[in-house]
Structure formats: structure tokens, C-alpha cells
mmCIF file of C-alpha atoms and ligand atoms in Angstrom:
data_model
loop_
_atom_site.group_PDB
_atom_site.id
_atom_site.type_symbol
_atom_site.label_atom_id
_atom_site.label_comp_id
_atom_site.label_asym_id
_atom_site.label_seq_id
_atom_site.Cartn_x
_atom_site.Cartn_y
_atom_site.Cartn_z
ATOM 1 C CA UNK A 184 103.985 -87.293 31.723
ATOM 2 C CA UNK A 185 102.152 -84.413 33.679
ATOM 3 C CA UNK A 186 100.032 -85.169 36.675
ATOM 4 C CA UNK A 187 96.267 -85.250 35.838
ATOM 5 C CA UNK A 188 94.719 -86.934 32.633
ATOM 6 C CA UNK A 189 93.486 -85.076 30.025
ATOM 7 C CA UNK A 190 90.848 -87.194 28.134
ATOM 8 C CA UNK A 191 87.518 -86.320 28.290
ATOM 9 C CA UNK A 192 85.283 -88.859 26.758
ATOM 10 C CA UNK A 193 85.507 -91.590 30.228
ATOM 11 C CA UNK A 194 87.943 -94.108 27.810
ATOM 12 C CA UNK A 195 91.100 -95.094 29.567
ATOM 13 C CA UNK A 196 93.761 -94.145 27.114
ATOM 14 C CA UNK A 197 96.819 -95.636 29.853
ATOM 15 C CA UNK A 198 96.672 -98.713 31.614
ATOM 16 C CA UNK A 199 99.820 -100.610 33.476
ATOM 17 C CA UNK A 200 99.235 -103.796 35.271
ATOM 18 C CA UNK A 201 101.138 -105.140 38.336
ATOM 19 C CA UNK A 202 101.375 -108.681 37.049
ATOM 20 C CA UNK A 203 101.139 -110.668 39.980
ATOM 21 C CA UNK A 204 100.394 -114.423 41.091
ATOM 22 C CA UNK A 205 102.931 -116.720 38.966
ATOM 23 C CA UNK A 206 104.180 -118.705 41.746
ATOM 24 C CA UNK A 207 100.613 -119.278 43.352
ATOM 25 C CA UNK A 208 99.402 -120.616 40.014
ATOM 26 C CA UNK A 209 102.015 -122.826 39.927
ATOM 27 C CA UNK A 210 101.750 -123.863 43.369
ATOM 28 C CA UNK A 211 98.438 -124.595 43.137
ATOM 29 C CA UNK A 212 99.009 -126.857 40.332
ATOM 30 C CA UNK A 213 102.152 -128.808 41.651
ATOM 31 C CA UNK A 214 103.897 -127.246 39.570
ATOM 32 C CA UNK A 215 107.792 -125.054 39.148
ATOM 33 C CA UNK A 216 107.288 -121.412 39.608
ATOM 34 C CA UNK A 217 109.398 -121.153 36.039
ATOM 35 C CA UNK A 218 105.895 -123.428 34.531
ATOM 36 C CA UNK A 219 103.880 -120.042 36.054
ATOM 37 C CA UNK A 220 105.982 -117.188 34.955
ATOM 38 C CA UNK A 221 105.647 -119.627 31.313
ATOM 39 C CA UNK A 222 101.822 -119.050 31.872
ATOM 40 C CA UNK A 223 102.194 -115.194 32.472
ATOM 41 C CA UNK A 224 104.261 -114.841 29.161
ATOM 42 C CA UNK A 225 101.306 -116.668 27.421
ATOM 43 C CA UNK A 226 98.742 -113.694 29.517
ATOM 44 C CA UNK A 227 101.340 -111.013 28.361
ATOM 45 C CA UNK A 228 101.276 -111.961 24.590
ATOM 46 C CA UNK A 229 97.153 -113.029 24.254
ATOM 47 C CA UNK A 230 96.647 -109.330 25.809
ATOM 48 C CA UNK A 231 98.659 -107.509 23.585
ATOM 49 C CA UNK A 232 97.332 -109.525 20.688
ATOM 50 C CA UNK A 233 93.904 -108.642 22.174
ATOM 51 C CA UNK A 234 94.706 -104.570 22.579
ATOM 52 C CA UNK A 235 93.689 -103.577 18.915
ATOM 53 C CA UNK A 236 90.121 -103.432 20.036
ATOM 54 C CA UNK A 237 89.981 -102.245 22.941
ATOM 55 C CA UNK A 238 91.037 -98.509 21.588
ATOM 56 C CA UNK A 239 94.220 -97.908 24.365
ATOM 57 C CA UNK A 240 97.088 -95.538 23.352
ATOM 58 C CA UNK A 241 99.219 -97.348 26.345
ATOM 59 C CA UNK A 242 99.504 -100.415 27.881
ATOM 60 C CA UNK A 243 102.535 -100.584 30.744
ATOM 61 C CA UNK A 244 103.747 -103.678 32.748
ATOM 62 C CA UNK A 245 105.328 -104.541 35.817
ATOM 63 C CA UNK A 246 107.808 -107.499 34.183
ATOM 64 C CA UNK A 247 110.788 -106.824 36.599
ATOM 65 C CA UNK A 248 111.081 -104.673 39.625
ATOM 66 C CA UNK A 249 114.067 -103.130 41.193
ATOM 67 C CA UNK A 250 113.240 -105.630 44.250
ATOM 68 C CA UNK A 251 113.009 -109.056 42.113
ATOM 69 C CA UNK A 252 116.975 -109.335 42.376
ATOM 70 C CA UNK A 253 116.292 -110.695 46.047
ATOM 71 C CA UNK A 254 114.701 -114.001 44.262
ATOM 72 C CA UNK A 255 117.067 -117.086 43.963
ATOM 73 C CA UNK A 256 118.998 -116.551 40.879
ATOM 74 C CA UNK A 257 117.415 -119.738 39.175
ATOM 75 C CA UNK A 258 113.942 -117.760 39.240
ATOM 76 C CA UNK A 259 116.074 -114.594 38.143
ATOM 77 C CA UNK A 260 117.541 -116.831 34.967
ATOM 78 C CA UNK A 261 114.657 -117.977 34.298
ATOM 79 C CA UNK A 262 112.661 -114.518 33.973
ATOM 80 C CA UNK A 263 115.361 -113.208 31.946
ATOM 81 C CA UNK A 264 115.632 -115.976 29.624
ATOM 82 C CA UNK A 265 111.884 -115.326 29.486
ATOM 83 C CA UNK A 266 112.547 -111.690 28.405
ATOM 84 C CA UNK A 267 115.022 -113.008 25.593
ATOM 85 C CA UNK A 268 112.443 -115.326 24.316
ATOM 86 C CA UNK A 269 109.521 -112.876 24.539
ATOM 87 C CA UNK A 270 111.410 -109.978 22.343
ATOM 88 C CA UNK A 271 113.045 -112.896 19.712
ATOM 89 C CA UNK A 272 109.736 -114.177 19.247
ATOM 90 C CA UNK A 273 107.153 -111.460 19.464
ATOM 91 C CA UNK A 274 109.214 -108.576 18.045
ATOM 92 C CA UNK A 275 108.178 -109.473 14.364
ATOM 93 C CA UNK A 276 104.375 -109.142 16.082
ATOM 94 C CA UNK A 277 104.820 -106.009 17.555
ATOM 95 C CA UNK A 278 106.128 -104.461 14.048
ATOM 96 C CA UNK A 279 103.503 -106.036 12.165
ATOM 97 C CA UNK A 280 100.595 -104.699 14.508
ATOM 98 C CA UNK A 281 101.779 -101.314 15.014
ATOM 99 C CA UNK A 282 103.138 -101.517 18.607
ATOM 100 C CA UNK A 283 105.767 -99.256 19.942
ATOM 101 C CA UNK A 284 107.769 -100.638 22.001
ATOM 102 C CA UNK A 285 109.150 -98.647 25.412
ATOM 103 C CA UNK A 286 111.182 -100.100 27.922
ATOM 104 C CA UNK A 287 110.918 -98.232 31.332
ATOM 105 C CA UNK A 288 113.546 -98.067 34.735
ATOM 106 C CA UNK A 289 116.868 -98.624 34.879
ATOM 107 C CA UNK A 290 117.077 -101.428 32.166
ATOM 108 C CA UNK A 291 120.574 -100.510 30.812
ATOM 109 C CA UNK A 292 122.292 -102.192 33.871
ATOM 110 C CA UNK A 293 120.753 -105.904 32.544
ATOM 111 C CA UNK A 294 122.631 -108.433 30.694
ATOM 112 C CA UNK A 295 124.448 -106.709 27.786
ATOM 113 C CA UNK A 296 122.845 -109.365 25.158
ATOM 114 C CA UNK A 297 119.253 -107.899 26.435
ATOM 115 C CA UNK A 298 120.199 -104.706 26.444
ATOM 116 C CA UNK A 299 121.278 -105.206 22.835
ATOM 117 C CA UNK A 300 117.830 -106.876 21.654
ATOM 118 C CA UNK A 301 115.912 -104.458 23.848
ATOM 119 C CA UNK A 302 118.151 -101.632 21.943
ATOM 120 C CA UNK A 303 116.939 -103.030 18.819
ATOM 121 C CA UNK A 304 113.474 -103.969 19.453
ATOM 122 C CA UNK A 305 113.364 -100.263 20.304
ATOM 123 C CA UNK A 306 113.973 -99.269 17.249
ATOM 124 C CA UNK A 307 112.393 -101.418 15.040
ATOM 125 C CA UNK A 308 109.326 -100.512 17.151
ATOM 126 C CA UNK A 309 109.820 -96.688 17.255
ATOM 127 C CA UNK A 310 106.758 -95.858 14.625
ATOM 128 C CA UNK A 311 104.138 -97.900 16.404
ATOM 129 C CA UNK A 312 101.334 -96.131 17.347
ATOM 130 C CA UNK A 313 100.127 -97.792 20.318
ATOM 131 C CA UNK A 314 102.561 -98.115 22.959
ATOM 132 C CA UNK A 315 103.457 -101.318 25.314
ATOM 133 C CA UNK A 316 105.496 -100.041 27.911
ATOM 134 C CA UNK A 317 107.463 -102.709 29.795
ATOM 135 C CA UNK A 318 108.731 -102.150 33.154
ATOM 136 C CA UNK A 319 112.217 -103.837 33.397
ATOM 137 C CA UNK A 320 114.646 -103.642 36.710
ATOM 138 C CA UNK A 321 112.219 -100.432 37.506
ATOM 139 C CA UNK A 322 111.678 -98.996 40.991
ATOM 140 C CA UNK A 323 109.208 -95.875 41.662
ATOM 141 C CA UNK A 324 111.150 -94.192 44.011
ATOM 142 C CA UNK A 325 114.462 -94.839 42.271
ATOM 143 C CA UNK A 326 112.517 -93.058 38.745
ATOM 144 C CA UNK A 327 111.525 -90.180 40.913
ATOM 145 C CA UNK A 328 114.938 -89.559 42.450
ATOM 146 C CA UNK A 329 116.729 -90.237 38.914
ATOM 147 C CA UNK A 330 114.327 -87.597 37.257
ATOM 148 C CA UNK A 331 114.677 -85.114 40.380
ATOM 149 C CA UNK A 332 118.183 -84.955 39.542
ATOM 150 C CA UNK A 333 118.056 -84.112 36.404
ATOM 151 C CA UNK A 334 115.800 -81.402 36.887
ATOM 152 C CA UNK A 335 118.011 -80.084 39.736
ATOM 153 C CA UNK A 336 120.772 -79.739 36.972
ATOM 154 C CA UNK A 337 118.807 -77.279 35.364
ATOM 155 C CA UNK A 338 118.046 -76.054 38.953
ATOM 156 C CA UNK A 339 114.609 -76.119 38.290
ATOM 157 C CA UNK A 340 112.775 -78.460 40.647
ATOM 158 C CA UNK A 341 108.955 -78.467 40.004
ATOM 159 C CA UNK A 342 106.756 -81.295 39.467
ATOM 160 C CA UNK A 343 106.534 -80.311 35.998
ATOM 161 C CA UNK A 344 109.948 -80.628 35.735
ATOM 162 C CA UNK A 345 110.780 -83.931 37.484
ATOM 163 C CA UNK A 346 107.372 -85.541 35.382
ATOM 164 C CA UNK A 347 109.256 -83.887 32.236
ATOM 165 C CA UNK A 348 112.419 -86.090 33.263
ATOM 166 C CA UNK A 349 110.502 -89.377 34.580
ATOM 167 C CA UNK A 350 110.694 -92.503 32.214
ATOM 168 C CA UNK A 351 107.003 -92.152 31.198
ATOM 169 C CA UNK A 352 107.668 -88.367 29.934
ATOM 170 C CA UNK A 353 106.799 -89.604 26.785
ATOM 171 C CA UNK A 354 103.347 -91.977 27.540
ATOM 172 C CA UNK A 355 99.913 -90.412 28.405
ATOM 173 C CA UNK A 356 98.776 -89.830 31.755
ATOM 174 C CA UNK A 357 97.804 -93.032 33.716
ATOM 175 C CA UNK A 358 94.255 -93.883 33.989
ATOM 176 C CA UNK A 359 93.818 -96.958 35.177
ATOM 177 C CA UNK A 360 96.536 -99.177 37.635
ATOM 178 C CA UNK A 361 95.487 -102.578 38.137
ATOM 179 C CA UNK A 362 96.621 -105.729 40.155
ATOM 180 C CA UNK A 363 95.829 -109.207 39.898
ATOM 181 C CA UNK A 364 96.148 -112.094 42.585
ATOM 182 C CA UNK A 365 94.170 -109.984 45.271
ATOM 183 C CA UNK A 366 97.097 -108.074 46.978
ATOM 184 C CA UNK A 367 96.843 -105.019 47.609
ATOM 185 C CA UNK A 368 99.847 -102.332 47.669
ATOM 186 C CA UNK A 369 101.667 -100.626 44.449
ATOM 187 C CA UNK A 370 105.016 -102.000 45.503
ATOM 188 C CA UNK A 371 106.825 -99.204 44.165
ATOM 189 C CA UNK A 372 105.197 -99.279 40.761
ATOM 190 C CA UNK A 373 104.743 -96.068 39.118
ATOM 191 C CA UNK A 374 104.285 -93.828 42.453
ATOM 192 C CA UNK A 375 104.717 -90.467 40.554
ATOM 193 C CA UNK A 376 101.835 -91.799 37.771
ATOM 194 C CA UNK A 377 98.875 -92.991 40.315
ATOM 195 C CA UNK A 378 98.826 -89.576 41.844
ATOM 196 C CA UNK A 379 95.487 -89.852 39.884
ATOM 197 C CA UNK A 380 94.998 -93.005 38.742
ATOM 198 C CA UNK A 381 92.074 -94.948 39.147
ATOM 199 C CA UNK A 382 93.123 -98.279 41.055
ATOM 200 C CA UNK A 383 91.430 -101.672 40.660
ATOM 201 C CA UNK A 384 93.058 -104.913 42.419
ATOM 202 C CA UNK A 385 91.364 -108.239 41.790
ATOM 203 C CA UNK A 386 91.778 -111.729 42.854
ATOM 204 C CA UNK A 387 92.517 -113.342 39.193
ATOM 205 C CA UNK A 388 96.438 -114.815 39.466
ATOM 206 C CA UNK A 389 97.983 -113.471 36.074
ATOM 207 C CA UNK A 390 98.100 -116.582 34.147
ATOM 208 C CA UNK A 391 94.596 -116.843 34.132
ATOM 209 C CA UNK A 392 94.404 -113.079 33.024
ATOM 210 C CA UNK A 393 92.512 -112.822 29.681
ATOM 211 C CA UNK A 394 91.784 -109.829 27.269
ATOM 212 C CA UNK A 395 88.130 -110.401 28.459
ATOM 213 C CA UNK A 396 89.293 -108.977 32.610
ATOM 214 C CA UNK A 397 90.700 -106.088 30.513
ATOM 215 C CA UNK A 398 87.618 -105.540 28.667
ATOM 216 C CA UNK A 399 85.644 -105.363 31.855
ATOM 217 C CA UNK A 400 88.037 -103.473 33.537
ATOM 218 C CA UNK A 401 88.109 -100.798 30.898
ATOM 219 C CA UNK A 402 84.462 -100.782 31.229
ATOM 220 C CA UNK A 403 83.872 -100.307 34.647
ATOM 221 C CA UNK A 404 86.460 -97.577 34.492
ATOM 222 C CA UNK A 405 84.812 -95.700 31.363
ATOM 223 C CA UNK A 406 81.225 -95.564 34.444
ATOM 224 C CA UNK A 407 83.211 -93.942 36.930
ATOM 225 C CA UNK A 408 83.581 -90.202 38.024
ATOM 226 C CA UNK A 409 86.769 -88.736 38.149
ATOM 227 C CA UNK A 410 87.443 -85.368 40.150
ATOM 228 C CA UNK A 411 90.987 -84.789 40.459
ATOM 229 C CA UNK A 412 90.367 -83.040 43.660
ATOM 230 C CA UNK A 413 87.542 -80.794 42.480
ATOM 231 C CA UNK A 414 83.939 -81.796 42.896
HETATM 232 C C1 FPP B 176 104.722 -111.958 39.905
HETATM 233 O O1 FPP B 176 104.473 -113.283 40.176
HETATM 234 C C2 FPP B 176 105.313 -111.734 38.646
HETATM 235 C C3 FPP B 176 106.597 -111.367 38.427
HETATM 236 C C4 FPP B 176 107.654 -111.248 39.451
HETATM 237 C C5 FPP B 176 107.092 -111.050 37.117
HETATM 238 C C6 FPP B 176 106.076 -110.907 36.035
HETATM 239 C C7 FPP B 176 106.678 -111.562 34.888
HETATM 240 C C8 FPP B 176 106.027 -112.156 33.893
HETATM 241 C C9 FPP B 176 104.566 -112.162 33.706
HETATM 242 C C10 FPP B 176 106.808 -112.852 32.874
HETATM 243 C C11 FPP B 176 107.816 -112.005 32.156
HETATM 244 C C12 FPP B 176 107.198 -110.878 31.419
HETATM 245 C C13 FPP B 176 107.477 -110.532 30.155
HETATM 246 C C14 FPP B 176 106.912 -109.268 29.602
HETATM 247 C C15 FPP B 176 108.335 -111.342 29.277
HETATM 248 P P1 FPP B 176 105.040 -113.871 41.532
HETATM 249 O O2 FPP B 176 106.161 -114.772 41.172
HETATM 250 O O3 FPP B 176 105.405 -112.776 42.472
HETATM 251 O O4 FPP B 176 103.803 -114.647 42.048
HETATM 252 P P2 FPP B 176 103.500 -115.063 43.553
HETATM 253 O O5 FPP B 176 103.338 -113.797 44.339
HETATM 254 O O6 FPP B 176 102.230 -115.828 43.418
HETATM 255 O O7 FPP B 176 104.642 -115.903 44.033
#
């Protein structure tokens, strides 16, 4: 994925959302944080079902970082037993509305039975033609470094060649990064991508994200005036 974004036309063709505000939804309902990250499964699967009109090539989400392994390991079960579900259930979705699947960071080192459903979602996906990237046990600066690396073994370090070894080589430039729950930092969430990315952060917690926010989002984005550093 090179640096700047090529479209012309003012549509976001990439999006990726920092899903954030489970727990606070919960809390503010009395309820377990497992109930909210429930609630942000149901926002994940009503906005892919929601994408077809909305005319994006890519859709990428935060679903895991590097940094979540510092949560109790209940609320780590429970998010992975989440994943499991999610794939077994929505895989014959993705297939049937022409979603390519792509899994991004260092997702090999998960449970071996997710690996293996990941592995085959993968390819069951692979001739979707719009893509849901998800972000699984994925860590900016940990992409950068990996891809850095491999383009020192060609001794060619250039940011064209560590963006031709990052895990989004193969998904459009980013347009638009957006974060729900009203913090505001990337938390190590596609560093290399934002370079130029338009950012929006708003106070909605992510269970109560609908296709609608994206809609308005993708609207407001489509008014403003990009310069990449020119003017
Ligand atoms: C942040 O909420 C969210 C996460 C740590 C993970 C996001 C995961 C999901 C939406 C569910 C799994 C996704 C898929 C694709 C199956 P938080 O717990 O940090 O919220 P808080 O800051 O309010 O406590």
C-alpha cells in the first residue's frame, strides 16, 4: 500500500475503524463487559451487511491489538471465542455477498483452531471483491518493523519498499481512520497508513455504531479537501 491515495472523485475507497467503547456500554448498562463486546459483534456484522451501498473497496478493523493480551484472560477468552463464532457463522455471508476476507498483524501466533478457520475463511473468501480487513493480534509499530526487515533482506530500504512488505500491501490507500467512544489517539493502529488519512473520532461507543454513522461519515469525508502537502 503506497503512501498517498489515488482516487480522484472525493469517495473514500478505504476505511478502518478503531472499534472502541465495549466495556463503557456495558458499564453503563449494569452489565458484563463480554454482554458489550456481544453488542460490538452485532455493530461489526449490521455494517458489513450494510457496506454494499455505500460503494467502499475496503473496510479494515481494529478487532485485536498487539496490547489486548494485558486484559484478564476471561475478557481475552471471551473475544476469541467471539472471533470463532463470528467466522463459523458469518463466513457463509461473506461468500455469498462477495466479501474478501483479509486478516492483518501477526495473527498466525493465535490459537491453532483460529488460525485454521481464519486459514480457511481466507480462502473461501479469496474472490470477493470488496475487502473486510480484520485486524487480529496487530500492532503498528510491530507491522512497520516486520516489513522493514524484509525489505532490508533485499537491502533495499525505501518507503516504497517497506509499504510493498506491510500487511496492507495488498488494500488501497487509507482514506478515512475513524474512532468511536470519543478518545482520541491511534493506539498503534495502522501508523504507516494515516500518513494521509483523513481522521474523524466521535463520541458514539461501538455498539451503538450503525451503517447510518458510516454513511455520514463517508459523506462528510467525500466535502473535504485533501492536499497531501501541496496546496
Ligand atoms: C474496545 O472496547 C474493543 C475491543 C478491545 C475489541 C473490539 C472487538 C469487537 C468489536 C468484537 C470482536 C470483533 C470481531 C470482528 C469478531 P473496550 O473494551 O476497550 O471498551 P472500553 O474502552 O469502553 O472499556
Amino acid at each position: 500500500m503506497g503512501d498517498q491515495p489515488t482516487q480522484s472523485d472525493g469517495r473514500a475507497r478505504h476505511v478502518a475503524i478503531i472499534m472502541d467503547g465495549n466495556g463503557r456500554w456495558a458499564k453503563k448498562r449494569s452489565l458484563p463487559r463480554a454482554i458489550g463486546h456481544q453488542r460490538g459483534v452485532e455493530a461489526v456484522r449490521r455494517l458489513v451487511r450494510g457496506l454494499e451501498p455505500m460503494g467502499l473497496d475496503c473496510l479494515t478493523l481494529y478487532a485485536f491489538s498487539s496490547e489486548n493480551w494485558k486484559r484478564s484472560e476471561s475478557e481475552i477468552d471471551d473475544l476469541m471465542n467471539l472471533m470463532r463464532k463470528f467466522i463459523k457463522s458469518d463466513l457463509p455471508d461473506f461468500v455469498a455477498n462477495d466479501v474478501q476476507l483479509k486478516i492483518i498483524g501477526d495473527w498466525r501466533s493465535l490459537a491453532p483452531d483460529i488460525v485454521g478457520m481464519l486459514e480457511n475463511a481466507l480462502e473461501q473468501t479469496a474472490n470477493g471483491s470488496k475487502k473486510l480487513a480484520v485486524a487480529l493480534n496487530y500492532g503498528g509499530q510491530n507491522e512497520i518493523a516486520r516489513a522493514a526487515a524484509k525489505a532490508a533482506e533485499h537491502g533495499d530500504i525505501t518507503s516504497d519498499s517497506i509499504a510493498a512488505n506491510l500487511d496492507t500491501h495488498d488494500l488501497p490507500p487509507l482514506d478515512l481512520l475513524i474512532r468511536t467512544s470519543g478518545e482520541v489517539r491511534l493506539s498503534n493502529f495502522l501508523l504507516w497508513q494515516a500518513a494521509y488519512a483523513e481522521m474523524l473520532f466521535v463520541d458514539t461507543l461501538w455498539p451503538d455504531f450503525k451503517p447510518e454513522h458510516l454513511e455520514q461519515a463517508l459523506s462528510d469525508f467525500a466535502q473535504r479537501e485533501r492536499r497531501y502537502g501541496g496546496r
